[in-house]
Short mmCIF file of C-alpha atoms in Angstrom, two decimals:
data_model
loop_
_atom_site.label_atom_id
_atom_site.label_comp_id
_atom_site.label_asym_id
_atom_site.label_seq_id
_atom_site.Cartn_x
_atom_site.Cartn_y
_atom_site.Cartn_z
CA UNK A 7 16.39 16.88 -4.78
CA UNK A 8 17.57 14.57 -7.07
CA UNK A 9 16.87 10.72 -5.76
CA UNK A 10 18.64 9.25 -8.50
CA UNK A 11 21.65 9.07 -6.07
CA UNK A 12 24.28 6.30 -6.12
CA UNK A 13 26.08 8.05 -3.24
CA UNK A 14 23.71 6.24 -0.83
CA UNK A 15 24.77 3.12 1.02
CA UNK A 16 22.71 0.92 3.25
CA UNK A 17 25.28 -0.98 4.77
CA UNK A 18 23.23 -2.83 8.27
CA UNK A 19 21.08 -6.20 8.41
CA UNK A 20 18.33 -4.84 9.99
CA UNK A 21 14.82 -5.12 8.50
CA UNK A 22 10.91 -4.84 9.40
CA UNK A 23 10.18 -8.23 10.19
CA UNK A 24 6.62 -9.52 9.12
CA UNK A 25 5.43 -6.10 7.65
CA UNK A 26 4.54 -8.42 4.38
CA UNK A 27 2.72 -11.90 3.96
CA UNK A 28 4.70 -11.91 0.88
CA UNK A 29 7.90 -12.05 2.47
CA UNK A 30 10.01 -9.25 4.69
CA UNK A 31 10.65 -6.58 2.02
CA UNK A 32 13.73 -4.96 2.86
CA UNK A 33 12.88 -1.77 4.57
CA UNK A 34 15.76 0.59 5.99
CA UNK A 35 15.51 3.44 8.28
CA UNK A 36 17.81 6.90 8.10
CA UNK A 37 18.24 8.21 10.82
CA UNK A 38 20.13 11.40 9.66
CA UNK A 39 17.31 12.31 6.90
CA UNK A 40 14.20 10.98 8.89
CA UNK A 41 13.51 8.66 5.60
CA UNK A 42 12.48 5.07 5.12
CA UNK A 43 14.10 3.32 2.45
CA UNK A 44 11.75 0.07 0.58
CA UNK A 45 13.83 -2.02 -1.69
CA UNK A 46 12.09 -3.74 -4.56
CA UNK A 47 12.52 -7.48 -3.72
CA UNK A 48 9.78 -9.55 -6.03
CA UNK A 49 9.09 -7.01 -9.21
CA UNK A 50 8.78 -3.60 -9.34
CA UNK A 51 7.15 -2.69 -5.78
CA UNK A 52 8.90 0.24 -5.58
CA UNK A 53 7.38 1.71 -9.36
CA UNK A 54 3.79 1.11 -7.67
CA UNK A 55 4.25 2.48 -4.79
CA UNK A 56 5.35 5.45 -6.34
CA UNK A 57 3.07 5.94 -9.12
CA UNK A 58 -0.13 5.40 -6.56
CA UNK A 59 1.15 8.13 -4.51
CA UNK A 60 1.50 10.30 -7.58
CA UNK A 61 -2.04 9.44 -8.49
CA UNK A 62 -3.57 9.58 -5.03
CA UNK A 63 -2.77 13.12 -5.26
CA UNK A 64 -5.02 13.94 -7.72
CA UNK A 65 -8.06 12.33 -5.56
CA UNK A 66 -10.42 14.01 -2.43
CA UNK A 67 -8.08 12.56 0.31
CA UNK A 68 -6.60 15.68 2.04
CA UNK A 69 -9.54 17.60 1.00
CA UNK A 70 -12.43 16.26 1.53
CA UNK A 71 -11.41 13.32 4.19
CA UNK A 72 -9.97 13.45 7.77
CA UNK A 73 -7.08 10.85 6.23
CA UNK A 74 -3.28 11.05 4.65
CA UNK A 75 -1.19 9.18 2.42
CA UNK A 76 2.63 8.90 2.31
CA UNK A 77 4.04 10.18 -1.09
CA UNK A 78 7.22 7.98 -2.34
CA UNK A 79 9.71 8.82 -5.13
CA UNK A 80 12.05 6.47 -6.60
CA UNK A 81 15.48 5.92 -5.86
CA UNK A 82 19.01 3.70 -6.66
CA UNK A 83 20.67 2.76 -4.05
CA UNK A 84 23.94 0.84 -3.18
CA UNK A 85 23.14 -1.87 -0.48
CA UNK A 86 26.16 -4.18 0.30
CA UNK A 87 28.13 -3.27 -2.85
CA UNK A 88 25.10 -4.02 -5.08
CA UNK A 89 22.57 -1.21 -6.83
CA UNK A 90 19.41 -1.65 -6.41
CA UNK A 91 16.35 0.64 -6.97
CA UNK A 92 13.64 0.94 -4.39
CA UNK A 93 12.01 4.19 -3.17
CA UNK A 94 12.20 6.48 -0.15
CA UNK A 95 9.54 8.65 1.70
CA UNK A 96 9.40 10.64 4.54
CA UNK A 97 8.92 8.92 8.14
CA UNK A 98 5.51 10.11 9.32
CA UNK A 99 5.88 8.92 13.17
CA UNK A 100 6.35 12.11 15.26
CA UNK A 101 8.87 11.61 18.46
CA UNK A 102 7.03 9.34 20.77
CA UNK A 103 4.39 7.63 17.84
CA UNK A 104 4.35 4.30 17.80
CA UNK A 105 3.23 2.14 14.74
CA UNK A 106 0.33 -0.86 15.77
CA UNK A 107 -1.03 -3.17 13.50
CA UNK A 108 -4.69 -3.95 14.45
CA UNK A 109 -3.60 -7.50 14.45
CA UNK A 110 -1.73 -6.67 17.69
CA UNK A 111 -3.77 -4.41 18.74
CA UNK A 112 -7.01 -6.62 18.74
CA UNK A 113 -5.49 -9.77 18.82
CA UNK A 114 -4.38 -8.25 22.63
CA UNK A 115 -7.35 -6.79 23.53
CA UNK A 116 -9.67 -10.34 22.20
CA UNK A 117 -7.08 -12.60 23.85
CA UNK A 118 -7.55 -14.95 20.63
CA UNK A 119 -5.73 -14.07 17.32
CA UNK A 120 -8.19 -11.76 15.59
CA UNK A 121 -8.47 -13.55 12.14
CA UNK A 122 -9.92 -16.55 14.62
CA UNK A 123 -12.92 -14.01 15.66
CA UNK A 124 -13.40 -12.57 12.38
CA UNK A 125 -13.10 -16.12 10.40
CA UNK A 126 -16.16 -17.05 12.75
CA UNK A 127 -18.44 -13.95 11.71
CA UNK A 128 -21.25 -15.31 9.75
CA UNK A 129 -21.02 -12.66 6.90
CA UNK A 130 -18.69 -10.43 5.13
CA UNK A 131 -20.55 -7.23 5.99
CA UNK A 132 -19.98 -8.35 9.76
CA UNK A 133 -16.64 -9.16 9.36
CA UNK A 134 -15.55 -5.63 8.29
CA UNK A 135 -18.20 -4.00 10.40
CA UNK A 136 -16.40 -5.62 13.25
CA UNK A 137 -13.12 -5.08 12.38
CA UNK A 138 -14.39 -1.48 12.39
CA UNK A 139 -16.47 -1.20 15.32
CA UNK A 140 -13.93 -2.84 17.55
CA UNK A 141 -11.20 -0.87 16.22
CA UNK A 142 -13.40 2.28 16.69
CA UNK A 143 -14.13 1.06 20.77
CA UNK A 144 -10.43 0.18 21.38
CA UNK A 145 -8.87 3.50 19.60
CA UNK A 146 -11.32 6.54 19.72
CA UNK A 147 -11.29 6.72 15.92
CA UNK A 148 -14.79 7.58 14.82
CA UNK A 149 -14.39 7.36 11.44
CA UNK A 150 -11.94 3.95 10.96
CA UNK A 151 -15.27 2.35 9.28
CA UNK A 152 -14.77 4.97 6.76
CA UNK A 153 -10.97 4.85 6.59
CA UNK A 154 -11.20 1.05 6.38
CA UNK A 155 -13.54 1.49 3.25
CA UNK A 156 -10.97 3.82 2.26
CA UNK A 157 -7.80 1.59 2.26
CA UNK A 158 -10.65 -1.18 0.20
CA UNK A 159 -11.36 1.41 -2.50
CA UNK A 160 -7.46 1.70 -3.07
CA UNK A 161 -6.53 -1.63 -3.16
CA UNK A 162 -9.44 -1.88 -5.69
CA UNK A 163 -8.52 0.47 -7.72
CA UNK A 164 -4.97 -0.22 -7.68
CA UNK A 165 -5.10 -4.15 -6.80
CA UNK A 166 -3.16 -4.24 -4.02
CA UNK A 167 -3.49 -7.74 -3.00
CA UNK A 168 -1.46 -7.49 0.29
CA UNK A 169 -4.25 -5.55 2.63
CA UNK A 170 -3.68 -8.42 4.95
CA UNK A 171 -4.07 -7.73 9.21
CA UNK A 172 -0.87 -6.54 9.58
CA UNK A 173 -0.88 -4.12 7.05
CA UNK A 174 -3.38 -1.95 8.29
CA UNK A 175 -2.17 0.01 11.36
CA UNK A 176 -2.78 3.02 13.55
CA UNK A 177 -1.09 5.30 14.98
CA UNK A 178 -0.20 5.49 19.39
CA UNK A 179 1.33 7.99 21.51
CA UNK A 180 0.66 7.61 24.67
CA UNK A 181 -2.68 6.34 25.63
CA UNK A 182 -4.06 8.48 22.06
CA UNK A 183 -4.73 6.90 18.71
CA UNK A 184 -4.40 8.50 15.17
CA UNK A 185 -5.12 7.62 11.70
CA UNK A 186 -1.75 5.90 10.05
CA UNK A 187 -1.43 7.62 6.39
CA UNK A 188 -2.03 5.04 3.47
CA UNK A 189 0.99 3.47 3.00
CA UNK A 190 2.60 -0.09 1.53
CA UNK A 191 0.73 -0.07 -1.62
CA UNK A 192 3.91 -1.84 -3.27
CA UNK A 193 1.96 -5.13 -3.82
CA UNK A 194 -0.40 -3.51 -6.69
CA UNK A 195 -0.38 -3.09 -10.48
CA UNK A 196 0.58 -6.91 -10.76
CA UNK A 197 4.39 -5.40 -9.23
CA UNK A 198 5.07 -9.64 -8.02
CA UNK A 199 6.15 -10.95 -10.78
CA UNK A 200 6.66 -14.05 -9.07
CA UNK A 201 2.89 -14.20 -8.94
CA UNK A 202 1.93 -12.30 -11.87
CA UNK A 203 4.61 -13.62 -14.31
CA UNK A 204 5.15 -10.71 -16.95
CA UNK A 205 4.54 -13.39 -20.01
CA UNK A 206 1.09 -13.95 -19.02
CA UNK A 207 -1.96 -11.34 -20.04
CA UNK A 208 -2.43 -8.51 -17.27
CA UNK A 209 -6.43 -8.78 -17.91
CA UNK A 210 -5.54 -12.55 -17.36
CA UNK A 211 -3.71 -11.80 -14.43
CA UNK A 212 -6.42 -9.30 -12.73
CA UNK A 213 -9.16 -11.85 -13.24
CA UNK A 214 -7.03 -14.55 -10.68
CA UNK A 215 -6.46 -11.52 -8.13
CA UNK A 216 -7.98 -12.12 -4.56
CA UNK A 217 -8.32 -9.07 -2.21
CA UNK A 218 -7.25 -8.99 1.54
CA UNK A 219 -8.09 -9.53 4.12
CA UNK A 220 -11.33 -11.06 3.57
CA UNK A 221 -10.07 -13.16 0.42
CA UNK A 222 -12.37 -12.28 -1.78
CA UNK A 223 -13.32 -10.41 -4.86
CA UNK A 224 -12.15 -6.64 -5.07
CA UNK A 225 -15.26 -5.21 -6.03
CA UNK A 226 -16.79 -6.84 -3.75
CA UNK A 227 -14.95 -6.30 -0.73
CA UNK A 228 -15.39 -2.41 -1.79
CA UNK A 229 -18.84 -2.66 -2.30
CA UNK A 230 -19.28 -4.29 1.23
CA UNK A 231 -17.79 -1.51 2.92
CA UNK A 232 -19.41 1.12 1.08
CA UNK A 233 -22.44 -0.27 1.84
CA UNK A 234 -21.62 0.43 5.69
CA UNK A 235 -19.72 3.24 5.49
CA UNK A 236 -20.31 5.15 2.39
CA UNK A 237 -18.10 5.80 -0.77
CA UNK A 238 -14.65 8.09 -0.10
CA UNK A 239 -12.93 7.77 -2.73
CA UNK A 240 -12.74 10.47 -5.58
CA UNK A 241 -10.94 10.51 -8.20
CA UNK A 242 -10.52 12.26 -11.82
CA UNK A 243 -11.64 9.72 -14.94
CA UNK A 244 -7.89 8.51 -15.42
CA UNK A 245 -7.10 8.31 -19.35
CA UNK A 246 -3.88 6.34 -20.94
CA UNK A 247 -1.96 9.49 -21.45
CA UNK A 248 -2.56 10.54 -17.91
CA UNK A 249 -0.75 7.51 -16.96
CA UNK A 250 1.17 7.69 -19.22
CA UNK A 251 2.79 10.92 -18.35
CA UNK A 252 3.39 10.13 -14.53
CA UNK A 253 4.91 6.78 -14.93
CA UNK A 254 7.09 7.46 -17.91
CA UNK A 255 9.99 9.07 -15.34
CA UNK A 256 9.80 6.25 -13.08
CA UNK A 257 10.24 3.56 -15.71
CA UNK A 258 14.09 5.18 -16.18
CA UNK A 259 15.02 2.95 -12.99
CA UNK A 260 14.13 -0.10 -14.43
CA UNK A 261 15.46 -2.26 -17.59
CA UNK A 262 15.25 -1.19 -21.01
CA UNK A 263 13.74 -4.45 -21.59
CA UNK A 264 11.63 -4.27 -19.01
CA UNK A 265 10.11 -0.82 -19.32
CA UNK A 266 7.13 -1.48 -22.16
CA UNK A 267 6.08 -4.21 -20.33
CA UNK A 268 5.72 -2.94 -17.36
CA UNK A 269 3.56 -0.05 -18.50
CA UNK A 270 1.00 -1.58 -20.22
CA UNK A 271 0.62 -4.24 -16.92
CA UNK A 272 0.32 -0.90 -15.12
CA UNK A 273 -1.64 1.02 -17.60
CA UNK A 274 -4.61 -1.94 -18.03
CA UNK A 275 -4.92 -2.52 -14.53
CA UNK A 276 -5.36 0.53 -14.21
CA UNK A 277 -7.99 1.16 -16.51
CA UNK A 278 -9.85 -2.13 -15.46
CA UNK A 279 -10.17 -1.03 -12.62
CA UNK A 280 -11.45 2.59 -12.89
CA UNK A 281 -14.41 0.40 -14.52
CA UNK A 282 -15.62 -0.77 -11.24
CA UNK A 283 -16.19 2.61 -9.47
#
């Protein structure tokens, strides 16, 4: 199917309020396709979130783990007259899943706000073995230490600086909890350009990154949960022309100007980051 599709019009108001600390990307639901719609808003969200779901396919995740991801492809869109480019994926609720942040979910269940209890942990090996244990108690999920560790090994690898409380969810039907596929990677390979300004260094630019939602370094906050729960990512030794080859259709949705740029901010963080395990 070709997403390159002018011929689609978002034409409604609505949004996903407070999916972002960044600021309400707009998201937009279709209801005749079953698809979800992400606009980019402060850079090129919708190029990373893309590209990571291209590369995530060439790790363990559906093989050797219980977990999912979503897969995203690019798109241009008209919204109100205007084009834009964002990307669109598949919805993976089922009829009668709910989406729950374990902000809301713990937050409920502590009857304080759950950055409150964890800010007061001593540690940050107690913070995210909390966040996992109490997760595990509320849901039924034995293995959300792992899938925790999981989501930290991503945004490690792919600096996704946006792992805050409310974007880490789980999946309700009913009185049963599921796994929520990795999703809303958009915030990685330096995409804000409002933060990462594109005339600075990306090596520069990775060095002042903090990682959520324990604010601290990346490697470490991978590190930490490994520790507890054991490495699960696996990936292939990523080389330039790997890269390379899966961004280079992507970068057609974006600015001539643009394009060069963006790919070497992309390919270095990257490659950083493969460094660190």
């Amino acid at each position: 199917m070709d997403r390159n599709r002018k011929d689609i019009r978002l034409v409604t108001n609505e949004k996903i309020a407070d999916t972002s600390s960044k600021g309400n990307q707009e998201k937009w639901f279709d209801e005749a396709t079953n698809q979800w719609y992400k606009l980019d808003q402060f850079g090129y969200e919708a190029f990373s979130e893309t590209l990571i779901s291209l590369l995530l396919e060439k790790s363990n995740i559906e093989k050797d783990t219980p977990f999912t991801f979503v897969r995203y492809e690019p798109v241009r869109v008209i919204v109100h007259n205007r084009e834009r480019t964002g990307c669109v994926s598949d919805n993976f609720l089922k009829k009668g899943e709910s989406l729950i942040t374990i902000n809301h979910l713990l937050s409920k269940v502590l009857g304080c706000p759950l950055k409150e209890k964890l800010l007061s942990l001593t540690s940050d090996k107690k913070r995210i073995a909390y966040l996992a244990d109490v997760t595990k108690e509320c849901t039924g999920l034995d293995y959300f230490g792992e899938y925790l560790t999981l989501l930290f090994e991503i945004d490690s690898l792919f600096l996704n600086d946006d792992r805050h409380l409310n974007n880490i969810a789980v999946i309700k039907m009913d009185n049963q909890y599921d796994y929520c596929p990795i999703f809303d990677n958009g915030a990685g390979l330096l995409s804000d350009i409002r933060m990462s300004p594109m005339d600075i260094e990306p090596k520069a630019l990775i060095a002042a990154l903090r990682a959520r939602p324990f604010n601290m370094n990346f490697t470490r906050q991978m590190n930490t949960a490994r520790a507890l729960y054991g490495k699960q990512l696996s990936m292939p030794v990523l080389l330039r022309e790997d890269i390379m080859e899966h961004l280079s259709p992507i970068l057609d949705f974006y600015p001539k100007r643009d394009r060069e740029i963006i790919a070497d901010r992309v390919i270095t963080c990257i490659l950083e980051r493969s460094k660190k395990g």
